[in-house]
Coordinates of C-alpha atoms and ligand atoms in Angstrom, one line a residue:
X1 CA -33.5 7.0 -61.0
X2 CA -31.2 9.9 -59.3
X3 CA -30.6 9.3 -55.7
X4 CA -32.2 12.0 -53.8
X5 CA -29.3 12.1 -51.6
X6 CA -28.4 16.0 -49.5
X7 CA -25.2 16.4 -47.5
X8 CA -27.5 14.4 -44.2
X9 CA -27.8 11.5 -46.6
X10 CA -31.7 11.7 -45.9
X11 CA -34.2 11.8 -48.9
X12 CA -35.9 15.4 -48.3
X13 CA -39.7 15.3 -48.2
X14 CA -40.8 17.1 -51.0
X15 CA -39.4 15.6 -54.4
X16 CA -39.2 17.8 -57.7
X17 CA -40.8 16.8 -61.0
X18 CA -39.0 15.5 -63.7
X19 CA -39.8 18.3 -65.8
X20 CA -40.9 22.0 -65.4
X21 CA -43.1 24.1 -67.6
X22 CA -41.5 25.0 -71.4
X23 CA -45.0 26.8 -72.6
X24 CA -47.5 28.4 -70.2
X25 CA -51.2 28.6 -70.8
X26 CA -53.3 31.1 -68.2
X27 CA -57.0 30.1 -67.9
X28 CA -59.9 32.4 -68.3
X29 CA -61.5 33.4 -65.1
X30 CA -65.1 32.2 -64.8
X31 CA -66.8 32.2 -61.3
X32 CA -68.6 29.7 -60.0
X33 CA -71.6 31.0 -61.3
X34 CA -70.5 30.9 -64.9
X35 CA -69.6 27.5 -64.3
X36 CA -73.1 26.4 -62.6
X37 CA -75.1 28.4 -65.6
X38 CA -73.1 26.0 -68.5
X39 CA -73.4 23.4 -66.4
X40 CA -77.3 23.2 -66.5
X41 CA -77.3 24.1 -70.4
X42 CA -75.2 21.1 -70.9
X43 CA -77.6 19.3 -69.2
X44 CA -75.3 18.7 -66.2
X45 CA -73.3 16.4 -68.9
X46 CA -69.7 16.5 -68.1
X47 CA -68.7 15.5 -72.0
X48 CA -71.1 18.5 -73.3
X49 CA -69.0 20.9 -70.7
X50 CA -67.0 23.6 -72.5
X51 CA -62.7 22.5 -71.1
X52 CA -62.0 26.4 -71.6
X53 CA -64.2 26.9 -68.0
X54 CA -62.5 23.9 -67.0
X55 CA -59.4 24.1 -63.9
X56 CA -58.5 20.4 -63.7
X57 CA -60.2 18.3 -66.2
X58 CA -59.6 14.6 -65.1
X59 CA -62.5 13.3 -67.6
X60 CA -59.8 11.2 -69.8
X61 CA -56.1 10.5 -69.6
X62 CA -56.5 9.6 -73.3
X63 CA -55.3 11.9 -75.7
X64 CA -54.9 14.3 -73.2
X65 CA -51.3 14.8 -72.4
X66 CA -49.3 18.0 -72.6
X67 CA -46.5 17.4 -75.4
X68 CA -42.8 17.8 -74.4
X69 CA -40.5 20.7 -76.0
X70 CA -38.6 17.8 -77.6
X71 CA -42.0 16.7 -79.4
X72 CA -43.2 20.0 -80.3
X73 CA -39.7 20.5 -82.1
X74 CA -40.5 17.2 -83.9
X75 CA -44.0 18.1 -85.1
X76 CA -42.1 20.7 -87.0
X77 CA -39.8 18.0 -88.7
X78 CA -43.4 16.6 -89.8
X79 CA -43.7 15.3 -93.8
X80 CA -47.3 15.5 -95.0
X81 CA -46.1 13.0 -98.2
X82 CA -48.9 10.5 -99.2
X83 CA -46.5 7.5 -99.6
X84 CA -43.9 7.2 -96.9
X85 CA -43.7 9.9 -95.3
X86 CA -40.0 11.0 -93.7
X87 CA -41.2 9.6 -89.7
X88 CA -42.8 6.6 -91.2
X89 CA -39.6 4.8 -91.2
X90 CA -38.6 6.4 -87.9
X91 CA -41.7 5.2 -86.6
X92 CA -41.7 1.8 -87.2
X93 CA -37.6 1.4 -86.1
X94 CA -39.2 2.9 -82.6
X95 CA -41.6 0.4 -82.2
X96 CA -38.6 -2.2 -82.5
X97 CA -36.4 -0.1 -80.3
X98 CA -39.6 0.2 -77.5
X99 CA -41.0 -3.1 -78.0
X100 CA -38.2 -5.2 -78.6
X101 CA -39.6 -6.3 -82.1
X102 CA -37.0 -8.3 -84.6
X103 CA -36.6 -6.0 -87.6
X104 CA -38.8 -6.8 -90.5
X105 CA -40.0 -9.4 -88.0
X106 CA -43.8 -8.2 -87.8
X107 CA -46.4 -6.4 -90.0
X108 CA -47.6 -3.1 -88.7
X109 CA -51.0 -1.1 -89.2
X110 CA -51.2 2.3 -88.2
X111 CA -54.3 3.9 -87.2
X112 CA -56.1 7.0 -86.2
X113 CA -57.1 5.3 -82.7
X114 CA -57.0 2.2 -80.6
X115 CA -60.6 1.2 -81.4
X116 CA -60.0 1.5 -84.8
X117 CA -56.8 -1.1 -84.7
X118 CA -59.4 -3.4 -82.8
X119 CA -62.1 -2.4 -85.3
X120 CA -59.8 -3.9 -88.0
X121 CA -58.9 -7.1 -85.9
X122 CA -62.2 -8.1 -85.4
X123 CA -63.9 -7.1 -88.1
X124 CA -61.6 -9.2 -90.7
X125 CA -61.3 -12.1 -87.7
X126 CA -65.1 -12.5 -87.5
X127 CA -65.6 -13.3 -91.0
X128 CA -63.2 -15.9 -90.8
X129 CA -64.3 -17.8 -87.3
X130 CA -67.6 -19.0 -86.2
X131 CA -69.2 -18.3 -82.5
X132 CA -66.2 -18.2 -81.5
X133 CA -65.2 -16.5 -77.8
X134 CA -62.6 -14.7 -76.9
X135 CA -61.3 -14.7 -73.4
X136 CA -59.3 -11.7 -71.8
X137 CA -57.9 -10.1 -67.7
X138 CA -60.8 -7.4 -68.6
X139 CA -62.0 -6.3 -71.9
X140 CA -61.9 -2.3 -72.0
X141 CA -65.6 -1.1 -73.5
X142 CA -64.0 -0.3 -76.8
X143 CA -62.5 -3.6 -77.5
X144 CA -65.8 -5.7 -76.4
X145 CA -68.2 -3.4 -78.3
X146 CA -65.3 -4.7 -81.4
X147 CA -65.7 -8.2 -80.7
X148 CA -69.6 -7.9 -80.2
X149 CA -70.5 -6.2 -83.0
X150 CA -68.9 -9.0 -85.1
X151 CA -71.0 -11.8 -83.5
X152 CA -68.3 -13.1 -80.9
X153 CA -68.4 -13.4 -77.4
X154 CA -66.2 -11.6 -74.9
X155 CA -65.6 -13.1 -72.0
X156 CA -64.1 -11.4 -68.5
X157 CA -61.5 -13.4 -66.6
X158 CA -61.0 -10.9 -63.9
X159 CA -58.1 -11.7 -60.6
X160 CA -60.3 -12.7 -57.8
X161 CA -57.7 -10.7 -55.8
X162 CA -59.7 -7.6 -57.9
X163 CA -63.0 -7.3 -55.8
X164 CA -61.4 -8.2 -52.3
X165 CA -60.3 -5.3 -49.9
X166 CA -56.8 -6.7 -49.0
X167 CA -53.9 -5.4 -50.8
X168 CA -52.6 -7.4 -53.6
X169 CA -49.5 -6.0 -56.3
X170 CA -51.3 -7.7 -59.3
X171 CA -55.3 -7.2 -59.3
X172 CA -55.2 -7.2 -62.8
X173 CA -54.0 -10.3 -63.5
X174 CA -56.1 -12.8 -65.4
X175 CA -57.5 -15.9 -63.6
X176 CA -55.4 -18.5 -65.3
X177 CA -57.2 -21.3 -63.5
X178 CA -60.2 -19.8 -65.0
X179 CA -58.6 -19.4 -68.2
X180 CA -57.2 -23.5 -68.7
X181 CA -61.4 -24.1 -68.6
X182 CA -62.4 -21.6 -70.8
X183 CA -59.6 -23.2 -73.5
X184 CA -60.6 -26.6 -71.9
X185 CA -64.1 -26.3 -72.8
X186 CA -64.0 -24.0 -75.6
X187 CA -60.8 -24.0 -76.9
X188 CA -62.5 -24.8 -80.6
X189 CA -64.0 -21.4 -80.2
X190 CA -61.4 -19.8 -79.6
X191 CA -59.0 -17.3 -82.1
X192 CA -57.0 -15.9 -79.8
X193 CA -56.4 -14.8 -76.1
X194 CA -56.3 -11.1 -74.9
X195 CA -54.7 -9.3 -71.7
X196 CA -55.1 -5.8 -71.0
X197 CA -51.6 -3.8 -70.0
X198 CA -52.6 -2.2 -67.4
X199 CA -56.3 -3.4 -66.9
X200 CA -58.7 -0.4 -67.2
X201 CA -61.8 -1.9 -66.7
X202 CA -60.7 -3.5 -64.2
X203 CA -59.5 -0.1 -62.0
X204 CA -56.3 0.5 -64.1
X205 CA -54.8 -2.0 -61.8
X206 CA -51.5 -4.1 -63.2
X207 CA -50.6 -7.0 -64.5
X208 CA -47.7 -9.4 -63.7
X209 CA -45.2 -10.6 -66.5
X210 CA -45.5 -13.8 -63.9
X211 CA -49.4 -13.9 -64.8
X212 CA -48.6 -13.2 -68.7
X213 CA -46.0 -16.2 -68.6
X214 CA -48.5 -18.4 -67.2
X215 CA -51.3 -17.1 -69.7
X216 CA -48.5 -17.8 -72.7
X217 CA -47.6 -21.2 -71.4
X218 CA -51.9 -21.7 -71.2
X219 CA -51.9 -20.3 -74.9
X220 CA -48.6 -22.3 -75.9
X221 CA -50.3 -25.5 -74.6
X222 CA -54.0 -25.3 -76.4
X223 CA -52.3 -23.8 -79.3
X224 CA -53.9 -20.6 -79.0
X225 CA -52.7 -17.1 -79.9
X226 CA -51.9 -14.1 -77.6
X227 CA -52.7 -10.3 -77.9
X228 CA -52.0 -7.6 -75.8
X229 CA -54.4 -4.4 -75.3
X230 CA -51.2 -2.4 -74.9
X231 CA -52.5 1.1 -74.0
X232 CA -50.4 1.2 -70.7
X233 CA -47.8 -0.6 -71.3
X234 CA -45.2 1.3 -69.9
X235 CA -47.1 2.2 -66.7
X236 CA -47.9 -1.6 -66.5
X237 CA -43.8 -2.3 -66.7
X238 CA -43.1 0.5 -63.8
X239 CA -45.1 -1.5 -61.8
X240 CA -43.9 -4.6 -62.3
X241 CA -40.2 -3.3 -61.8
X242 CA -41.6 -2.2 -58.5
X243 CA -43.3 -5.1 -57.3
X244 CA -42.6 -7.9 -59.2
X245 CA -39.0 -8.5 -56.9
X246 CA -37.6 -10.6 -59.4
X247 CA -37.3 -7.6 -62.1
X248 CA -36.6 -5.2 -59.6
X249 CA -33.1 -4.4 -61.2
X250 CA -34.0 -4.6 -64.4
X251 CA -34.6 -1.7 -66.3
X252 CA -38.3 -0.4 -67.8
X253 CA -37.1 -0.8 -71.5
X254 CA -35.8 -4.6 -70.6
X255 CA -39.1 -5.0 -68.6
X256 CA -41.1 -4.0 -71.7
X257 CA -39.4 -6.1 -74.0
X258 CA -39.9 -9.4 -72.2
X259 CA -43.9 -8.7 -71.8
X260 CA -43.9 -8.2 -75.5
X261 CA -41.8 -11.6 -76.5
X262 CA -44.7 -13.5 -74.8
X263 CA -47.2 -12.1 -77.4
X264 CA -48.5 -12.7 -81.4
X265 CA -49.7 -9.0 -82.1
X266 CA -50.9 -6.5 -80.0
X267 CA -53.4 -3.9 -80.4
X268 CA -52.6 -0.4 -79.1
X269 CA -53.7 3.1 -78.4
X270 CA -50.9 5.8 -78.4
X271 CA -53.2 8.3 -76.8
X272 CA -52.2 7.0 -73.7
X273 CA -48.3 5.7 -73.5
X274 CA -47.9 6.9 -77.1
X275 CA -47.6 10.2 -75.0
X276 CA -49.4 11.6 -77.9
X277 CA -52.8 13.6 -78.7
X278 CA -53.6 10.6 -81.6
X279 CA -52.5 7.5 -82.6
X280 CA -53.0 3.4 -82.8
X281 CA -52.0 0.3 -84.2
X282 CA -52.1 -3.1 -84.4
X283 CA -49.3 -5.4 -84.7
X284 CA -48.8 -8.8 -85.6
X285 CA -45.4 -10.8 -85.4
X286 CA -44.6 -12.3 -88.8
X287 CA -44.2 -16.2 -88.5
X288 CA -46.9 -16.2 -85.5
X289 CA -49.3 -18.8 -84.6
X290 CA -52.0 -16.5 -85.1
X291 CA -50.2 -15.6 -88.7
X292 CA -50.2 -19.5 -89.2
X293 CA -53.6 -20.2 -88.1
X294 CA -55.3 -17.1 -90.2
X295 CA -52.8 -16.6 -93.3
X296 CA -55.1 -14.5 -95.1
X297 CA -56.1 -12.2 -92.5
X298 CA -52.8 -9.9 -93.4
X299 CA -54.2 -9.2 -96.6
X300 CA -58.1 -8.5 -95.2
X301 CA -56.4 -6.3 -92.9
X302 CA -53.9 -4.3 -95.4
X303 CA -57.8 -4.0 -97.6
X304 CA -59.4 -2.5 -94.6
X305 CA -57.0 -0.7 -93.6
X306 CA -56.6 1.6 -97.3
X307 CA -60.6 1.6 -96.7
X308 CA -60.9 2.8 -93.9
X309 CA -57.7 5.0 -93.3
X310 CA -55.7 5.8 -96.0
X311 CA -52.2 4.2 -97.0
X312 CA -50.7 2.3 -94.6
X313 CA -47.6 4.5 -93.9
X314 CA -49.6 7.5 -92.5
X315 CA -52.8 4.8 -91.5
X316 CA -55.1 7.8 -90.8
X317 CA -52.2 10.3 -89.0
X318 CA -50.5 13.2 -90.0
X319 CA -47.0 13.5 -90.8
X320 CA -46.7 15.5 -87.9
X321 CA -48.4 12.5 -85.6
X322 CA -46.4 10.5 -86.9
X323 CA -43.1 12.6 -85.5
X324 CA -44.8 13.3 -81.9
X325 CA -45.0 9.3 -81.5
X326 CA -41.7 9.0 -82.7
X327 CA -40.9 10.9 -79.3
X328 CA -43.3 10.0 -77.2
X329 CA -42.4 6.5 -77.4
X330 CA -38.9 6.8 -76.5
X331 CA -39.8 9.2 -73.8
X332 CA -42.2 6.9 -71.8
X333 CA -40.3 4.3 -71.2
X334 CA -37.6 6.7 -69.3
X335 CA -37.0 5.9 -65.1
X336 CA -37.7 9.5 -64.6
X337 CA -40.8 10.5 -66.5
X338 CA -42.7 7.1 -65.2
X339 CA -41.6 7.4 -61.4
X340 CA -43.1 11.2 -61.4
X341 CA -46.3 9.8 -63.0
X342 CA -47.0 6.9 -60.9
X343 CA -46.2 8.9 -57.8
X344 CA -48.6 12.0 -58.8
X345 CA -51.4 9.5 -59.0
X346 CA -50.4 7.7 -56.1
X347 CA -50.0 11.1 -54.1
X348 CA -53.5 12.4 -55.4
X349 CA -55.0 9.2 -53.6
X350 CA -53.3 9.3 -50.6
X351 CA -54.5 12.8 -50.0
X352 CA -58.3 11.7 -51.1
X353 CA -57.9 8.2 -48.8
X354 CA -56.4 10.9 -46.1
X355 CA -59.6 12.9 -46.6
X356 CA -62.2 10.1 -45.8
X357 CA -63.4 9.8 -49.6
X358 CA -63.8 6.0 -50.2
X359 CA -61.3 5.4 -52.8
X360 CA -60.4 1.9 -54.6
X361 CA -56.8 0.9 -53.3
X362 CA -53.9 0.0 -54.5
X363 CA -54.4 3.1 -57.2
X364 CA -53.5 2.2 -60.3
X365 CA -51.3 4.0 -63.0
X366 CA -53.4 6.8 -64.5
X367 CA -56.4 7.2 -62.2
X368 CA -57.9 7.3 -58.9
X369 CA -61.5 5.5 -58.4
X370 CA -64.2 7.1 -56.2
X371 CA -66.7 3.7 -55.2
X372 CA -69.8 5.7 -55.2
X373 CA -72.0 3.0 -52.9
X374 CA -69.5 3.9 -49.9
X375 CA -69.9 8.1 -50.8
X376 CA -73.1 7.7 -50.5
X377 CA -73.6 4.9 -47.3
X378 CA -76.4 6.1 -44.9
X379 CA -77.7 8.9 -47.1
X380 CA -81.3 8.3 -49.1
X381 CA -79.0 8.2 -52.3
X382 CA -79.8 4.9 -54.5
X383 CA -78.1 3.4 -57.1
X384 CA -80.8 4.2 -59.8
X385 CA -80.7 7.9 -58.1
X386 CA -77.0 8.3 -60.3
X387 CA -75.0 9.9 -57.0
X388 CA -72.4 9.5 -59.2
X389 CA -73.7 11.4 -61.9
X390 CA -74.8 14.4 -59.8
X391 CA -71.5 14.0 -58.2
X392 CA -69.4 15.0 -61.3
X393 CA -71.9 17.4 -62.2
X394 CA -71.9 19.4 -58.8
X395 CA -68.2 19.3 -59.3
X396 CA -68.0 21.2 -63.1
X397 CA -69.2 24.0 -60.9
X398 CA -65.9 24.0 -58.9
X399 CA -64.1 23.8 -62.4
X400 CA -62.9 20.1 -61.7
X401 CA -64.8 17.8 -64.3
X402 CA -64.5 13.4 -63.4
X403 CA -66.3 11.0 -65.3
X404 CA -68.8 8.8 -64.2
X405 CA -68.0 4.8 -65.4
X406 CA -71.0 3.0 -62.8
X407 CA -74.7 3.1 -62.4
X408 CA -75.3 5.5 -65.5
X409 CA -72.9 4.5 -67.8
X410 CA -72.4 0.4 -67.0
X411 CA -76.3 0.0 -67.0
X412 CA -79.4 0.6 -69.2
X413 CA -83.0 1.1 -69.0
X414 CA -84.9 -2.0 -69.7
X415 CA -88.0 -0.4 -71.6
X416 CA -90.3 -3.2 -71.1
X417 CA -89.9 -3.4 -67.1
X418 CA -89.6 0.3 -67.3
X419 CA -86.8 -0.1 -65.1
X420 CA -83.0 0.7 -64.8
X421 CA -80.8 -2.7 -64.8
X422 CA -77.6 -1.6 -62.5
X423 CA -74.1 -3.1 -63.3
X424 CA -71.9 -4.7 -60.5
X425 CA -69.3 -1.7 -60.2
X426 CA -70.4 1.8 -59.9
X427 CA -67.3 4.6 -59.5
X428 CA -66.7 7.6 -60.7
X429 CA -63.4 8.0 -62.1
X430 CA -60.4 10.4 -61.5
X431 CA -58.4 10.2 -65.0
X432 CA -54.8 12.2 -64.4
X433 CA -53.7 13.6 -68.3
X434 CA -49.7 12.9 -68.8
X435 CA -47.5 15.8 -68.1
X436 CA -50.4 17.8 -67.8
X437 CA -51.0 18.8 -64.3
X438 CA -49.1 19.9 -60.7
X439 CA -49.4 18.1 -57.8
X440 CA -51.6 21.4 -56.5
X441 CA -54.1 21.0 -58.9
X442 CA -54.7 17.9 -58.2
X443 CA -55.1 18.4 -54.6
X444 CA -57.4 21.4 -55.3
X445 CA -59.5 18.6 -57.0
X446 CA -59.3 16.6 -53.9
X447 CA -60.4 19.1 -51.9
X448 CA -63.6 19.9 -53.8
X449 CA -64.3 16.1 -53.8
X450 CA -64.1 16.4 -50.0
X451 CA -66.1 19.5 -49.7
X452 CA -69.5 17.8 -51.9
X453 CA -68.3 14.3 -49.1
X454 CA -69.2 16.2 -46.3
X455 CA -72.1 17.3 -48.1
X456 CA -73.4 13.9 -49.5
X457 CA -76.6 14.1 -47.6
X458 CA -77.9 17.2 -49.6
X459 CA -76.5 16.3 -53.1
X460 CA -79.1 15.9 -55.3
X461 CA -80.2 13.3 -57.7
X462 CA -79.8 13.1 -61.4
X463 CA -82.8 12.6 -62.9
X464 CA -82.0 12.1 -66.8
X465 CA -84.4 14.1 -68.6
X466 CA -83.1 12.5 -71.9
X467 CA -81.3 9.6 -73.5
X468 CA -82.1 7.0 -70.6
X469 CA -82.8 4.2 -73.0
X470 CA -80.0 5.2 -75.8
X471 CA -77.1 3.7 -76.4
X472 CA -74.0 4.5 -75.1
X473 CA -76.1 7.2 -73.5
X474 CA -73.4 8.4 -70.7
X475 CA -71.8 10.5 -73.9
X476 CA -75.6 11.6 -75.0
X477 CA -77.7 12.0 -72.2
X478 CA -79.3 15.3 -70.2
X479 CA -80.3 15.6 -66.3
X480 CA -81.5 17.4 -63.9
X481 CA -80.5 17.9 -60.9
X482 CA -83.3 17.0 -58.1
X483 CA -83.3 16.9 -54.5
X484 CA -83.4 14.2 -52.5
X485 CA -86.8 14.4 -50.4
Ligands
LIG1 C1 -58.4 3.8 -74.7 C2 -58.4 2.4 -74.7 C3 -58.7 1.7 -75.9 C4 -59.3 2.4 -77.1 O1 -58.4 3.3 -77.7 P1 -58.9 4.7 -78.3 O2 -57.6 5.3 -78.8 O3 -59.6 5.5 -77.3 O4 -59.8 4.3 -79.5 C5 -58.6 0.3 -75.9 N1 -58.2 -0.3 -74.8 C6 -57.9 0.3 -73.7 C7 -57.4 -0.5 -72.5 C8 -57.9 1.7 -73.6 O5 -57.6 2.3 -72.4

């Protein structure tokens, strides 16, 4: 990283971004008004919200990021051939340049999107293996729904540093004590081990290459096969150069490549590190124990695969998808681009923490978490009153859209108690897009958090009005808004 340094020697305050702005979009104006009147026709749903009336849109940082000049040029450069394409080949030699895999060493499956790579894997695993469970730092939805859906368990092994207030480097590291008795007791059941880089479910927090040794030694010693759920990766390596002492010298791309000698395969979404609007894969190392233990799965996989995608070497992307990743992936493992992400997030929750709003701490890489029980302590608010929903809805108003990841979207309506059955966490999220934003934006967001915090007594309720009992019903349902008496 360049040293900051003026002719005083003294860092200055401010510092610049590692970047400025090659191609300008102006928004619309739309009053608050506007905003209130599409709000209520969406049925105060922030995923049914039009983006165009949108100012800072912090639903997702998936898919979302703003593509550098240097990526753009590359999209040009595109080759829409059926059978390997030009940036196929360019593709695959970045993923050994980015993930330090031997050449030839591995066979790789390209894919539309993350869930589809863990689609793939699980699908084709669960017809081979019988209850079998599969143990992991904190599966992300996607990835359990996967595993579910073909009749195995999935089982959460979160840090126990993860739900205690004191500061830790690492809460998303996996309990490996916890771990040795899952494989103890049911190692039989067991295909393979997962760890989620950085661990999203479990507030984006990071893991340790400390903790993934120790998990691989686990794996090593009850024969078992590792995975990573790669999405953040490279946010997950900053990290650990910062406070992991031992690697504090090393550099990101080094960092990176030692996580991924510990694993088998990994599956991956590239709408997140990928720097890129769409993307996945999974990988598996060639001469693997999970390779030796399921020899035929390749083959399944390849089937499913031309099914389901297309041929392998575009796997369900353009050409031109194909090119941006190319980029992306060398870009996101720069000193530069990561220490200007990590910081924005960081300095976005330092100004929310500074404003009162109860915020989950340390932040993690790509989002801040508002703990909805504490926004609302000493109002009338409960949890089956969805404060957090009204929350984010209240907020599209302002032009600032969150999503909500707690009471509404973590729990479901049981329709023979006729009641709502509340999961342990409830937050509302704060997801910052790649390249995307300005530190001002971001405060502005902060700001309009504050202004509904000093409020909190005379938010409403959201009352869903349709969809409580549906499936997956965060993305389907409609409210209304409902004072509290
Ligand atoms: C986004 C994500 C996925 C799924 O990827 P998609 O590209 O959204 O399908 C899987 N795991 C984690 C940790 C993620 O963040």
């Amino acid at each position: 990283m360049e040293k900051n340094s003026s002719p005083t020697k003294k860092p200055q305050k401010h510092r610049p971004r590692a970047y400025d702005n090659a191609l300008v979009r102006f928004y619309k104006p739309f009053s608050y008004a506007e905003r209130r009147k599409a709000a209520e026709k969406a049925g105060f749903n922030v995923f049914q919200f039009p983006a165009e009336m949108l100012l800072v849109d912090l639903l997702s940082d998936s898919g979302t990021t703003t593509l550098t000049n240097e990526q753009m040029a590359e999209m040009f450069l595109g080759d829409e051939a059926y059978g390997t394409n030009a940036g196929y080949p360019k593709l695959v030699a970045q993923f050994e340049k980015t993930f330090g895999l031997k050449k030839g060493g591995f066979e790789f499956f390209l894919f539309h999107q993350g869930r589809a790579a863990e689609h793939a894997l699980f699908s084709q695993l669960g017809k081979l293996v019988r209850s079998a469970v599969i143990p992991s730092n904190g599966h992300f939805d996607t990835t359990r729904a996967n595993i579910e859906a073909n009749s195995m368990g999935a089982c959460n092994l979160f840090s126990k540093k993860l739900a205690g207030k004191t500061y830790s480097p690492f809460k998303g590291d996996m309990d490996t004590d916890a771990l040795a008795s899952v494989l103890k007791k049911e190692g039989a059941h067991t295909p393979l081990v997962y760890t989620t880089i950085t661990n999203n479910t479990g507030g984006g927090q990071p893991v340790s290459l400390e903790n993934l040794r120790r998990v691989r030694a686990l794996c090593t010693k009850y024969k078992k096969p590792f995975f990573l759920d790669a999405c953040r990766f490279a946010e997950n390596a900053w990290f650990i150069k910062q406070r992991e002492k031992k690697h504090r010298t090393a550099s990101i791309q080094k960092i990176v490549h030692e996580m991924f000698a510990l694993c088998d395969g990994f599956t991956i979404s590239l709408k997140k590190d990928g720097l890129s609007n769409m993307g996945g894969a999974l990988v598996i190392k060639k001469g693997s124990l999970f390779m030796k233990q399921f020899p035929s799965l390749v083959n399944a996989l390849r089937d499913h695969q031309i099914l389901t995608e297309g041929h392998p070497t575009y796997g369900g992307l353009t050409g031109r998808d194909i090119m941006v990743l190319v980029k992306g992936l060398e870009t996101v493992v720069k000193e530069e681009y990561l220490a200007n992400r990590v910081s924005q997030v960081e300095t976005f929750g330092a100004y929310l923490a500074e404003l009162g709003v109860p915020v989950l701490t340390p932040f993690g890489g790509h989002a801040v978490y508002i703990d909805v029980d504490e926004f609302f302590k000493g109002t009338k608010m409960r949890r089956e009153d969805f404060g957090g929903v009204a929350l984010t809805a209240e907020l599209l108003s302002y032009g600032v859209r969150l999503c909500e990841l707690g009471a509404f979207a973590f729990g479901y309506y049981d329709k023979k108690t006729k009641k709502e059955v509340l999961p342990e966490k409830n937050f509302v999220r704060c997801a910052v897009p790649r390249n995307k934003y300005e530190i001002e934006d971001l405060l502005y967001a902060a700001d309009c958090i504050k202004e509904l915090y000093d409020n909190r007594k005379k938010l409403p309720r959201a009352v869903p009005v349709y969809g409580r009992d549906l499936s997956l019903r965060h993305f389907k349902a409609r409210f209304e808004l409902v004072p509290l008496s």
